Coordinates of C-alpha atoms in Angstrom, one line a residue:
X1 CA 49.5 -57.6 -11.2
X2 CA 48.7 -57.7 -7.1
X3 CA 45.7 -57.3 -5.8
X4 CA 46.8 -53.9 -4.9
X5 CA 47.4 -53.2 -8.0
X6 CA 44.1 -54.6 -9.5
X7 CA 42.1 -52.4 -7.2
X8 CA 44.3 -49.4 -8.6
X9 CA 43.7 -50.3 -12.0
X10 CA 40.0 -50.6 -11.7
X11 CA 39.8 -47.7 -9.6
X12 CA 42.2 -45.8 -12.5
X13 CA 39.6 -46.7 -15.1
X14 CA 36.5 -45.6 -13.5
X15 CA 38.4 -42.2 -12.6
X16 CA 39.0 -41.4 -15.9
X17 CA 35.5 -42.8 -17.4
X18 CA 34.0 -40.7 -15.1
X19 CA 35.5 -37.8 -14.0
X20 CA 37.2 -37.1 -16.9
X21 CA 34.7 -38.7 -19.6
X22 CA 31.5 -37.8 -18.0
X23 CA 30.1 -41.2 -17.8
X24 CA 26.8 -41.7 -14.8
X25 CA 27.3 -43.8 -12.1
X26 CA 24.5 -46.4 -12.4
X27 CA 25.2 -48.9 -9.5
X28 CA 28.7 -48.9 -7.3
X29 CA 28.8 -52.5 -4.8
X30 CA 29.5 -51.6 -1.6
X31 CA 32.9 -54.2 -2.0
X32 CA 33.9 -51.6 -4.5
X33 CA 34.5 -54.5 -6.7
X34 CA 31.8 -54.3 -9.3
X35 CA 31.0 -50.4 -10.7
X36 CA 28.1 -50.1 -13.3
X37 CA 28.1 -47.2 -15.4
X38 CA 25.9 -45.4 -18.3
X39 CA 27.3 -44.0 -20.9
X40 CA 25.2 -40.9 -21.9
X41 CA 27.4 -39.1 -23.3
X42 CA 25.6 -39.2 -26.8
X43 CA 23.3 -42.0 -28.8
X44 CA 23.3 -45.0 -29.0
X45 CA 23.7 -45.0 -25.2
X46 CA 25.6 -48.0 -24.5
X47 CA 25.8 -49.3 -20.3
X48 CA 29.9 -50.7 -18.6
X49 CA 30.3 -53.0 -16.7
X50 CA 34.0 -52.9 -14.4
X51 CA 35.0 -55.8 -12.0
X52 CA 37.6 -56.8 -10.5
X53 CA 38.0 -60.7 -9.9
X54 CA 40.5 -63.4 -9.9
X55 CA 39.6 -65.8 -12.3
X56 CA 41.9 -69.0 -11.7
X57 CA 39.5 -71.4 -13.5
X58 CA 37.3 -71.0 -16.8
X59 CA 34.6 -71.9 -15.5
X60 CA 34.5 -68.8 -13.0
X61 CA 34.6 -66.9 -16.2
X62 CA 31.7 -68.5 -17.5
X63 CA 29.8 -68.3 -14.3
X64 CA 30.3 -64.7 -14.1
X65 CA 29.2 -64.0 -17.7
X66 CA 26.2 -65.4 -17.0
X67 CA 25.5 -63.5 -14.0
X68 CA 26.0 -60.7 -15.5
X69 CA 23.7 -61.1 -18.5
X70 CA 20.9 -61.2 -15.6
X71 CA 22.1 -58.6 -14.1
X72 CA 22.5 -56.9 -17.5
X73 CA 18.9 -56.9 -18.0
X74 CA 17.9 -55.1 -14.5
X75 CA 20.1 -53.0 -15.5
X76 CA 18.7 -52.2 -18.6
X77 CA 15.1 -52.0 -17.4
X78 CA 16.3 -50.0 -14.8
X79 CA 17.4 -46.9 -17.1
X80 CA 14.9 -47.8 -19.6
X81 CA 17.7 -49.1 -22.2
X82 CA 16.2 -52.3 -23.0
X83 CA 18.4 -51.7 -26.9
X84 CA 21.5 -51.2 -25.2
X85 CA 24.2 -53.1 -25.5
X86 CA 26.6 -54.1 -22.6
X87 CA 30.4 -54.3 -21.6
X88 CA 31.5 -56.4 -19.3
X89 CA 35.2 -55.3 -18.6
X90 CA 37.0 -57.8 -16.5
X91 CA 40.2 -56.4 -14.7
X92 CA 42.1 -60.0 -13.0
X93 CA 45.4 -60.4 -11.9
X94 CA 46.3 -63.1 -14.5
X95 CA 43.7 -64.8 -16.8
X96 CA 42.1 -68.0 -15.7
X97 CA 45.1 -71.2 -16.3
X98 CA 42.5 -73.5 -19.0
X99 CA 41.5 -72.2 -22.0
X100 CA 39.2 -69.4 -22.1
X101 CA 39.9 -67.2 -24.6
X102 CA 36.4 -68.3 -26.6
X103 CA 34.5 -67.2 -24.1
X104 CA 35.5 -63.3 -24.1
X105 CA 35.2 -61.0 -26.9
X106 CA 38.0 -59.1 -29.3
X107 CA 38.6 -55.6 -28.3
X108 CA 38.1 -54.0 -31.3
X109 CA 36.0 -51.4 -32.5
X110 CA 34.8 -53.5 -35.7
X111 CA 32.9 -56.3 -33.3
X112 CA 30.7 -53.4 -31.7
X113 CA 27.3 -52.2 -33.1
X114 CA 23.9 -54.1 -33.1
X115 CA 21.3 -53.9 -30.2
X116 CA 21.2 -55.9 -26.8
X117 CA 24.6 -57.6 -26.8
X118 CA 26.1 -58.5 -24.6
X119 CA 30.5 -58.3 -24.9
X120 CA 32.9 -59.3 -22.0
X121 CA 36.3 -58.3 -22.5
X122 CA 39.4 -59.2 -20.3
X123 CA 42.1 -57.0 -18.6
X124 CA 45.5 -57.9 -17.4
X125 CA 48.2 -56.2 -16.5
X126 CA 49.8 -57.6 -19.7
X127 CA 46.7 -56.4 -22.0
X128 CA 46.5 -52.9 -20.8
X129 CA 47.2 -50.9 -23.5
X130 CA 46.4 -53.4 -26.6
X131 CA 42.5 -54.3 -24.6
X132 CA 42.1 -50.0 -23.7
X133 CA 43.2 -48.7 -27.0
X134 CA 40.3 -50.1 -29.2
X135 CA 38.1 -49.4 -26.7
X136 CA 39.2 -46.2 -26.3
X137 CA 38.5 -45.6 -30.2
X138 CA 35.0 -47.2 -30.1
X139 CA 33.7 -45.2 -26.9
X140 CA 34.8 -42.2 -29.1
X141 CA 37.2 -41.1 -25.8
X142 CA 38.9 -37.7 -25.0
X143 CA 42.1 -39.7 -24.5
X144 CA 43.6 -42.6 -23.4
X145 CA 43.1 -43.5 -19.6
X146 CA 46.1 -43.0 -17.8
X147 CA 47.8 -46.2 -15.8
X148 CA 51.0 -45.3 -13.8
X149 CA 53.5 -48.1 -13.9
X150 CA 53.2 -50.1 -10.2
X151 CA 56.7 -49.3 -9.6
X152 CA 56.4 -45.3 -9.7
X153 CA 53.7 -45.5 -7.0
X154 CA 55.1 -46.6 -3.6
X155 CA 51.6 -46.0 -1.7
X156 CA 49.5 -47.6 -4.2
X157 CA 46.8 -48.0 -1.2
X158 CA 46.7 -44.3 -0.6
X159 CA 46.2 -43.4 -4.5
X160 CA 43.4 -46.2 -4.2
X161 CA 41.8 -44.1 -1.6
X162 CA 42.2 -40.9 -3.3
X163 CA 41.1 -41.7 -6.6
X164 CA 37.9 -43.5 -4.9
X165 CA 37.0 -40.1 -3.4
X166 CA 37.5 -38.0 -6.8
X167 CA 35.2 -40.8 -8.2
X168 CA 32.6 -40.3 -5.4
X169 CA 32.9 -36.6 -5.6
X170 CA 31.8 -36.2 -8.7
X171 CA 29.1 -38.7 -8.9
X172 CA 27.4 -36.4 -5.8
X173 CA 28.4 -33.4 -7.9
X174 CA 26.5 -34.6 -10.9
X175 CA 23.5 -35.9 -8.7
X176 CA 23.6 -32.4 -7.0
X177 CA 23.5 -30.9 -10.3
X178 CA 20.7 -32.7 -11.7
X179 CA 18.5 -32.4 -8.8
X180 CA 19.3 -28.7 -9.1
X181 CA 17.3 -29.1 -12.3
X182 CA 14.7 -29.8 -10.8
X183 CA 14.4 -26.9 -8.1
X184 CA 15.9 -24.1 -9.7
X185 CA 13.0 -21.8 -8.3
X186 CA 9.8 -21.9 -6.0
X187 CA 6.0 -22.5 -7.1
X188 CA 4.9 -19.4 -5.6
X189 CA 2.7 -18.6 -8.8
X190 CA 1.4 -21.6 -9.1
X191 CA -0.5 -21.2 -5.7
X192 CA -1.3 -17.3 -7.0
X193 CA -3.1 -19.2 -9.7
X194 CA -4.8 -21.6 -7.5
X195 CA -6.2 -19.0 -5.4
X196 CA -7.3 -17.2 -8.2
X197 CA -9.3 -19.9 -9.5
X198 CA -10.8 -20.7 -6.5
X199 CA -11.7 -17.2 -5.4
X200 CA -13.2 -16.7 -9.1
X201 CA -14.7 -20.0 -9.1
X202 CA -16.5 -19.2 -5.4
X203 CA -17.6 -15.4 -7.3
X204 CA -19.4 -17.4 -10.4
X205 CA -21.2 -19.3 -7.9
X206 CA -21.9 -16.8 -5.7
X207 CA -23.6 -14.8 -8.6
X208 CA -25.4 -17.8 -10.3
X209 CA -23.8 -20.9 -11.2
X210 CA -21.0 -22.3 -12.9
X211 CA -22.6 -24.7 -15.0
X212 CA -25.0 -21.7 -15.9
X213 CA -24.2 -20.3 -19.0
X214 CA -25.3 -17.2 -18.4
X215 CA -23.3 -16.7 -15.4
X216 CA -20.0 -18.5 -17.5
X217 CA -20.6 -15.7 -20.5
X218 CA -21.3 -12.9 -18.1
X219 CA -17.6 -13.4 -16.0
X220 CA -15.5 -14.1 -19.3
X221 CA -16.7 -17.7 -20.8
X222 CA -14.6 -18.0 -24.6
X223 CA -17.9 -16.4 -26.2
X224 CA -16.8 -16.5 -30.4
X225 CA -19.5 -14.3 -31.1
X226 CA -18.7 -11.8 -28.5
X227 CA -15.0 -11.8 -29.6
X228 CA -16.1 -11.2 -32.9
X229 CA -17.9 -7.9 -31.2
X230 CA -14.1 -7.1 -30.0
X231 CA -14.4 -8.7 -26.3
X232 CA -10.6 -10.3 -27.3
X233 CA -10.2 -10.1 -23.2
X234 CA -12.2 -13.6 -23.3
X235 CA -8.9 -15.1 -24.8
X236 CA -7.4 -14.4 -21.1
X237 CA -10.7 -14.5 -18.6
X238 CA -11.3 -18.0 -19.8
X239 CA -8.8 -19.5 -18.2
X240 CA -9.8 -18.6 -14.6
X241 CA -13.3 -19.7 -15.1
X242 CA -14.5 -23.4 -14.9
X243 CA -17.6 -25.3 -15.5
X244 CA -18.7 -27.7 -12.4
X245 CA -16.7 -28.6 -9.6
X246 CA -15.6 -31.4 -10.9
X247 CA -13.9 -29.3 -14.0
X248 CA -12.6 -27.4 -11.1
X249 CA -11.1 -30.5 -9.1
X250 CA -9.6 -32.0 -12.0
X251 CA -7.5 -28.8 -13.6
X252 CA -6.6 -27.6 -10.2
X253 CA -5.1 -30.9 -9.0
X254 CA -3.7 -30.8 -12.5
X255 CA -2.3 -27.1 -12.1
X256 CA -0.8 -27.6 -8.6
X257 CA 1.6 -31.1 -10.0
X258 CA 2.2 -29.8 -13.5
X259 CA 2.3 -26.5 -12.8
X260 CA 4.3 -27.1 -9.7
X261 CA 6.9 -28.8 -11.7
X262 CA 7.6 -26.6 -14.5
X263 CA 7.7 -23.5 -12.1
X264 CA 10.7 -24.9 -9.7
X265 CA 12.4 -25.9 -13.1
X266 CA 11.5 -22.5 -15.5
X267 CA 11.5 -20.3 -12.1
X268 CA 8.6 -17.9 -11.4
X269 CA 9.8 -15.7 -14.7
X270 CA 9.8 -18.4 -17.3
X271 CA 7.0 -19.9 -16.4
X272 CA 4.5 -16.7 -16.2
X273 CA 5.4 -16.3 -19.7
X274 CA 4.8 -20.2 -20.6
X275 CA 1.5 -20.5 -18.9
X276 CA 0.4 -16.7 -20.8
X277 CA 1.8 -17.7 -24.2
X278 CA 0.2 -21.8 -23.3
X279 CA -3.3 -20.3 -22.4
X280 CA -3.3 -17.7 -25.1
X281 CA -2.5 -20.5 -27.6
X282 CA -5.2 -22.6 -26.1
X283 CA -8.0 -20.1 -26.1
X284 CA -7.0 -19.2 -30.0
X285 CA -7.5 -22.3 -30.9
X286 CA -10.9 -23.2 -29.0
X287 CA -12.1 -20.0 -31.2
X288 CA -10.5 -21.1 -34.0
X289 CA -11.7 -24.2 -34.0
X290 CA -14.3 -24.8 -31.6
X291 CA -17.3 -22.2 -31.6
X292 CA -18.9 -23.7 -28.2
X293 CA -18.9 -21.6 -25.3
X294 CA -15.8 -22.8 -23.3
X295 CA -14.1 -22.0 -20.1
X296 CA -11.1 -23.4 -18.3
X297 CA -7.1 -23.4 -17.6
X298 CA -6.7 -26.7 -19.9
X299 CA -5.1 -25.0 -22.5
X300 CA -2.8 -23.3 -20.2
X301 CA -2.2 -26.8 -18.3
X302 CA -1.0 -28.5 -21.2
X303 CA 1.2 -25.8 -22.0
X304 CA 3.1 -27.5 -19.0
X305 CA 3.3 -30.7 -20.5
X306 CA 4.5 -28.9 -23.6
X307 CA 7.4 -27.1 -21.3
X308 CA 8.4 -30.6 -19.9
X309 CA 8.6 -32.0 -23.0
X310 CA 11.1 -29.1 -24.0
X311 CA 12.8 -30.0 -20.8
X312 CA 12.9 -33.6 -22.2
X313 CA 14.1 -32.3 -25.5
X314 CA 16.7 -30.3 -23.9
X315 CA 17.7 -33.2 -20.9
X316 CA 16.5 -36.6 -22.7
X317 CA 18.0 -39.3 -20.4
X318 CA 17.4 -36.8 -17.2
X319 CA 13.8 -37.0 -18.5
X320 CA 13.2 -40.7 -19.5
X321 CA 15.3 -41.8 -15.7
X322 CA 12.4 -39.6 -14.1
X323 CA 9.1 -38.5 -15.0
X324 CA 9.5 -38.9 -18.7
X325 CA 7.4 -41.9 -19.2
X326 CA 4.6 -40.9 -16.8
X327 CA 4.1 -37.7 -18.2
X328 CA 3.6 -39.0 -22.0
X329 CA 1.4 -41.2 -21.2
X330 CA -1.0 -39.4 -19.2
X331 CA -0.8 -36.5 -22.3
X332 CA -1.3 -39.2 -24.2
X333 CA -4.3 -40.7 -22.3
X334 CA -5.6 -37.0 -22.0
X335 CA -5.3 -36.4 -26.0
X336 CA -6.9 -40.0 -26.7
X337 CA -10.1 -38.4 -24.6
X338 CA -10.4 -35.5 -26.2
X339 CA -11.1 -37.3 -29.7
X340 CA -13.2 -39.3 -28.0
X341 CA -15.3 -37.5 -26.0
X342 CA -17.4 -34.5 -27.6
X343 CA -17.6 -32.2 -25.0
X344 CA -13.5 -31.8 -24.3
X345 CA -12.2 -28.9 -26.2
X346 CA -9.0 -30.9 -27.7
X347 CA -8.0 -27.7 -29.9
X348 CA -7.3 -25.4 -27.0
X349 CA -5.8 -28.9 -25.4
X350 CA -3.6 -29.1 -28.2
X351 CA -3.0 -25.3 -29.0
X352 CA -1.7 -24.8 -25.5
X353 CA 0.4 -28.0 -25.5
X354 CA 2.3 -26.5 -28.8
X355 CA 2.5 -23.3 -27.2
X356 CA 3.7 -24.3 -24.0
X357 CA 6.7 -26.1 -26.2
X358 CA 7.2 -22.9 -28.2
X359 CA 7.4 -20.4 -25.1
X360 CA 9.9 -23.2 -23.0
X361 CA 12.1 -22.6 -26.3
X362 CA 11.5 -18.8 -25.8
X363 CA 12.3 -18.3 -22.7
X364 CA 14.7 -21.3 -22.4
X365 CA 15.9 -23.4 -19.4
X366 CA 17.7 -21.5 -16.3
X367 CA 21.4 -21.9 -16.9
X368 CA 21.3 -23.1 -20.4
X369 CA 23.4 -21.4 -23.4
X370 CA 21.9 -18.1 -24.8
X371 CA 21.1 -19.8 -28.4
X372 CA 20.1 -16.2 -29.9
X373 CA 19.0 -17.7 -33.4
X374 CA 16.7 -20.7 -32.1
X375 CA 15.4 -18.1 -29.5
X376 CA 14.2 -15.7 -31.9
X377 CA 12.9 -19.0 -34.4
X378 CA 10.5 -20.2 -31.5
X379 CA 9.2 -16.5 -31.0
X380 CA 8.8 -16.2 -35.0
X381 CA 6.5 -19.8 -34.9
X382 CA 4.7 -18.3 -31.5
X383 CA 3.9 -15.3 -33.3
X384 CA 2.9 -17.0 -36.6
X385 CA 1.2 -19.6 -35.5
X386 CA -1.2 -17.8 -32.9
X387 CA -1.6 -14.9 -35.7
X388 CA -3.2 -17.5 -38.2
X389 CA -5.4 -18.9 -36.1
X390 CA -6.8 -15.6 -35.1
X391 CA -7.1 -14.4 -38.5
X392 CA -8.6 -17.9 -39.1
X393 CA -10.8 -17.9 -36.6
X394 CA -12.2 -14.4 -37.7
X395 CA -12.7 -14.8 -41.0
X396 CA -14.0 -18.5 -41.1
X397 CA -18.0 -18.8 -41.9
X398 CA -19.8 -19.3 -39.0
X399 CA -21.7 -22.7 -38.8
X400 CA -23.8 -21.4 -36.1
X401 CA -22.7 -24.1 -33.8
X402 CA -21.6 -20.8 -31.8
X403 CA -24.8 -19.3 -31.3
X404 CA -26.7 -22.7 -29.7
X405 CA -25.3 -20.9 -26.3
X406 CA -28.0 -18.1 -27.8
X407 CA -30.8 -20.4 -27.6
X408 CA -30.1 -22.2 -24.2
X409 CA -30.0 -18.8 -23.0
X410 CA -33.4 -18.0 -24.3
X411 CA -35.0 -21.2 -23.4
X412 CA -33.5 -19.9 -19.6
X413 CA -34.9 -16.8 -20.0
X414 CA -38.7 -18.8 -21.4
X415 CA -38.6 -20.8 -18.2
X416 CA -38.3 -17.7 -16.3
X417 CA -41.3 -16.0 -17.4
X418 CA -38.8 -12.9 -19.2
X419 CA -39.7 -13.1 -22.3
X420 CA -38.1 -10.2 -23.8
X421 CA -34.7 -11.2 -22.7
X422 CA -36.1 -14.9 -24.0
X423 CA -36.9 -13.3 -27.5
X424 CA -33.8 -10.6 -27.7
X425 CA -31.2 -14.0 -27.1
X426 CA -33.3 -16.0 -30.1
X427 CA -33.2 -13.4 -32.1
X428 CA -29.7 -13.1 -31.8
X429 CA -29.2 -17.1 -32.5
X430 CA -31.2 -16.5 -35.6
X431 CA -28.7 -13.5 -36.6
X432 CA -26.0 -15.8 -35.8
X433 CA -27.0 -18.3 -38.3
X434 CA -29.2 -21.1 -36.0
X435 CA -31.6 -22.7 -38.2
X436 CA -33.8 -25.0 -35.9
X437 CA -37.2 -24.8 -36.0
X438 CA -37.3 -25.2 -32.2
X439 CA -35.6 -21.6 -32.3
X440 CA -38.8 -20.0 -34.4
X441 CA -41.2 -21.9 -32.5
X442 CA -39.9 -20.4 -28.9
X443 CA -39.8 -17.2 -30.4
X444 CA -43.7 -17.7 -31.3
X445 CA -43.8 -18.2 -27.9
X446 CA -42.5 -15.4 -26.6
X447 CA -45.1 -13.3 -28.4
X448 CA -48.2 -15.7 -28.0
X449 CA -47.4 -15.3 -24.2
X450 CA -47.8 -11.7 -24.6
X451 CA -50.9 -11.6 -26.5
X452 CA -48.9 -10.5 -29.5
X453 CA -50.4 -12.7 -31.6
X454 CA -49.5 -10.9 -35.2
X455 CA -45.9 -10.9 -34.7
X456 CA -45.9 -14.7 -33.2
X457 CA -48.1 -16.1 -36.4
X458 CA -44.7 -15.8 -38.8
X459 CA -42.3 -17.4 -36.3
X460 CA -44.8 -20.7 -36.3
X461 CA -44.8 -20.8 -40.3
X462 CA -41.2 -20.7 -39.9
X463 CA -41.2 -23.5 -37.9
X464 CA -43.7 -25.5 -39.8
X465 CA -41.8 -24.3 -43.2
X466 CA -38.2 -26.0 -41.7
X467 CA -40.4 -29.3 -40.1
X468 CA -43.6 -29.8 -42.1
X469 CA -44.3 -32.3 -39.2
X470 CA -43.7 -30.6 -36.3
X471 CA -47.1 -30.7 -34.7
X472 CA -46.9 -28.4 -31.7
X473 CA -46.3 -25.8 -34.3
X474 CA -49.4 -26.6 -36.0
X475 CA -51.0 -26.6 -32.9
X476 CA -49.9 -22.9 -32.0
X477 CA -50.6 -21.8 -34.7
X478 CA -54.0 -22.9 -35.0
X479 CA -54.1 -21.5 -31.3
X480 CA -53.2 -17.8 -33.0
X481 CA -55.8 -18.2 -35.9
X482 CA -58.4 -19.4 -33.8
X483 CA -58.0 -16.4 -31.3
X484 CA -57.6 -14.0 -34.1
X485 CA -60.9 -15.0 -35.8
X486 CA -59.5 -17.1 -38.6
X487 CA -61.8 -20.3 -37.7
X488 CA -61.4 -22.2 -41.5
X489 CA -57.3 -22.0 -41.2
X490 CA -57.3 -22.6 -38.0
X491 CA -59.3 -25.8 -38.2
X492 CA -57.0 -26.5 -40.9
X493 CA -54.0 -26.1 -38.4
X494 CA -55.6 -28.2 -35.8
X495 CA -56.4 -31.4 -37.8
X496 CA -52.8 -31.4 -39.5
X497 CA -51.8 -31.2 -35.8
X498 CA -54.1 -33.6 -34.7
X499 CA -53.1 -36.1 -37.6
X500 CA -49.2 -35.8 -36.6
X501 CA -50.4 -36.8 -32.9
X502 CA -53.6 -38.6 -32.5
X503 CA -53.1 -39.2 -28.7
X504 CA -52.6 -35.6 -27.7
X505 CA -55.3 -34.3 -25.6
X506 CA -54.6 -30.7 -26.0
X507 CA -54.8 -31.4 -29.4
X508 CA -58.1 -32.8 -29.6
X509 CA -59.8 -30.6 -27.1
X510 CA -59.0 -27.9 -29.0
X511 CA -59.9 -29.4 -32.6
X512 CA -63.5 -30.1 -31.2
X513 CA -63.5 -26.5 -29.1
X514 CA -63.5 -25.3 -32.8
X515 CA -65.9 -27.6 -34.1
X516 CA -68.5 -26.0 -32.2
X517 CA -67.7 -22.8 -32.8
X518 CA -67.5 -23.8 -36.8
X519 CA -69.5 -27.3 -37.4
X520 CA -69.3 -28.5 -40.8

């Protein structure tokens, strides 16, 4: 073999590994002597290594398999293959004079298998079609690479040449290709989105606040005892409200990358529908699940890492060379925060991730096979899935949880000075199953500030009948018999109060007002 003829046949074998097998380019030297390729064609993913050298010696044999174990391992790291085992394939001239057959590895398919080994394997001239025809067989290959006899070729250089640009050609055609996967369309309703937000965010707070319940219920806030009262729009409005700037900040930012992302992969089509089903599956399950007053696009925002997952599922080593490890651990990191913090709403986190997965499989990737059956499958689990929790979250007993947003709105109203809003909103938290006794003692209030003392009196027992020790019950209602005449209960009412909290000066001026009127 000449040297001419070494280049051809290393040339030859990436050709065919390549543009005929489908193999990735991972690393070409600019000598065009040393090629590393990934073999991706299906699990376990295993990584070539092709290089032609003349080995006169042994010992350049050894030094080069050493090499290339360190090598190996950037290598590895690189594509995120630290299993994978590698191939070094060694096309020389002749093989090195001293012995060195201990040092390389039998081509046959029985010594492959196992995890991080490392194999070198020799090719001569002489050895072409005994070293390629195991291989061949273990790397599962279409057919046979193809090696024209030296003597048929006259212009060996110019078939060098040409096969070096078929090789090139293709490796910018599958580059071109993937990156194509990655801008298949524009985010144009991503930044629809964002400007929504913003412009409804800049309403809320024109109107009120967004941290003011009130204002959050009044523009669409996920309200579970409204939706029980058929105000199923909430399911949708939710997702263009947010609570704080900060809220705002973070989902945006979130929104614009994410978002961003799955648009130019889905297009503008696909990913309407993923972020519609996403946030839909979200809200469900905040209502299902959560009966807090809620607002936000998080649901709809993890639907996106649900479609990149799919795009993952779909494009695995794609994913994994790119953004796949970022993006699972940041949903993973986001997950971890909703169990730990109380206030994040991790079911419609988690609803909208599932249905952001589902609706990718829906509507499927841009270009990708029309797979009728696993289409209509995803639809049937969409349907299902967001059906149950509705019928869940509609039929489930309250625990009341979802009428506290009744009593801070109340206690708004107290501060206020409107005390028949105050008393219509605490009425309705009662209704809705809130059993505090801070509830029944505000809406004592609300009467006692209007002179109503008859219709505050049974509100205070209440309170006093949940907390026998509640002592600013015991006050007010001393407070009511005292101003209604009844001087004996109401001295009653003011000791037990006065007893609960020696210290209070209210308390005691009060207990000795009495006193005079009533001495003993």
């Amino acid at each position: 073999m000449s040297l001419l003829t070494q280049q051809l046949r290393f040339w030859e074998l990436l050709y065919h590994l390549v543009n005929k097998e489908g193999m990735r380019v991972v690393h070409l030297s600019k000598s065009d002597r040393e090629a590393w390729l990934e073999d991706d064609r299906k699990e376990p993913y295993q990584i070539i290594r092709i290089c032609r050298k003349d080995l006169d010696w042994s010992r350049e044999l050894r030094s080069d398999i050493k090499e290339t174990e360190q090598k190996a391992k950037q290598v590895r790291k690189k594509l995120g293959l630290r299993q994978a085992n590698v191939i070094s394939l060694i096309v020389s001239t002749y093989p090195p004079v001293d012995s060195w057959e201990e040092l390389t590895d039998r081509p046959l398919p029985l010594t492959a298998g196992g995890k991080q080994q490392m194999r070198t394997i020799l090719l001569t001239e002489d050895t072409l079609q005994t070293v390629m025809f195991p291989l061949a067989t273990e790397w599962k290959l279409k057919e046979m690479p193809d090696f024209l006899p030296p003597g048929m070729i006259e212009e060996e250089d110019e078939m060098v040449r040409m096969l070096r640009r078929q090789v090139k050609k293709a490796e910018d055609k599958r580059i071109e290709d993937e990156r194509s996967l990655f801008l298949y369309g524009k985010p144009v309703f991503t930044f629809l989105l964002l400007a929504a937000i913003l412009g409804m965010f800049a309403l809320v707070e024109r109107e009120g606040s967004s941290t003011d319940i009130r204002t959050l219920i009044k523009f669409g806030a996920k309200f579970n005892p409204l939706i029980h009262d058929g105000e199923w729009w909430r399911f949708f409005s939710a997702m263009f409200l947010h609570i704080g700037f900060l809220h705002l900040f973070m989902n945006s930012l979130a929104l614009f990358y994410l978002g961003g992302a799955v648009e130019r992969i889905f297009g503008t089509g696909r990913f309407i529908i993923i972020y519609a089903v996403a946030g839909l599956s979200g809200s469900v399950a905040s209502f299902a699940f959560n009966e807090q007053v809620s607002a936000g696009a998080s649901g709809a925002i993890f639907g996106c890492f649900g479609a990149l997952l799919y795009f993952g599922l779909k494009h695995k080593r794609l994913f994994f060379r790119t953004m796949g490890m970022n993006v699972i651990v940041i949903l993973i990191i986001n997950l971890s925060l909703g169990f730990l913090v109380p206030m994040i709403d991790n079911g419609a986190h988690i609803g909208g991730l599932v249905g952001g997965f589902f609706a990718s499989a829906i509507v499927n990737l841009p270009r990708s096979s029309f797979n009728t059956g696993r289409r209509l499958a995803a639809l049937g689990i969409t349907v299902i899935g967001i059906s149950a929790l509705m019928v869940y979250g509609y039929t489930k007993p309250s625990d009341g949880s979802g009428s506290l947003a009744y009593v801070q709105i109340g206690q708004e109203y107290f501060q206020e000075e409107e005390y028949d809003e105050a008393r219509r909103y605490l009425t309705l938290a009662v209704e809705g199953g809130v059993r505090m006794k801070e509830v029944y003692f505000l809406l004592g209030n609300t009467y006692a500030m209007e002179d109503q003392l008859d219709e505050a009196e049974p509100y205070f027992k209440k309170a006093i009948e949940l907390d026998q020790d509640f002592a600013p019950a015991h006050y007010n209602l001393a407070l009511v018999y005292y101003q209604t005449g009844k001087i004996e209960v109401a001295k009653d009412s003011v000791e037990r109060a006065v007893s609960l909290d020696p210290d209070n000066s209210q308390f005691r001026e009060l207990q000795e007002e009495i006193e005079r009127r009533n001495p003993s």
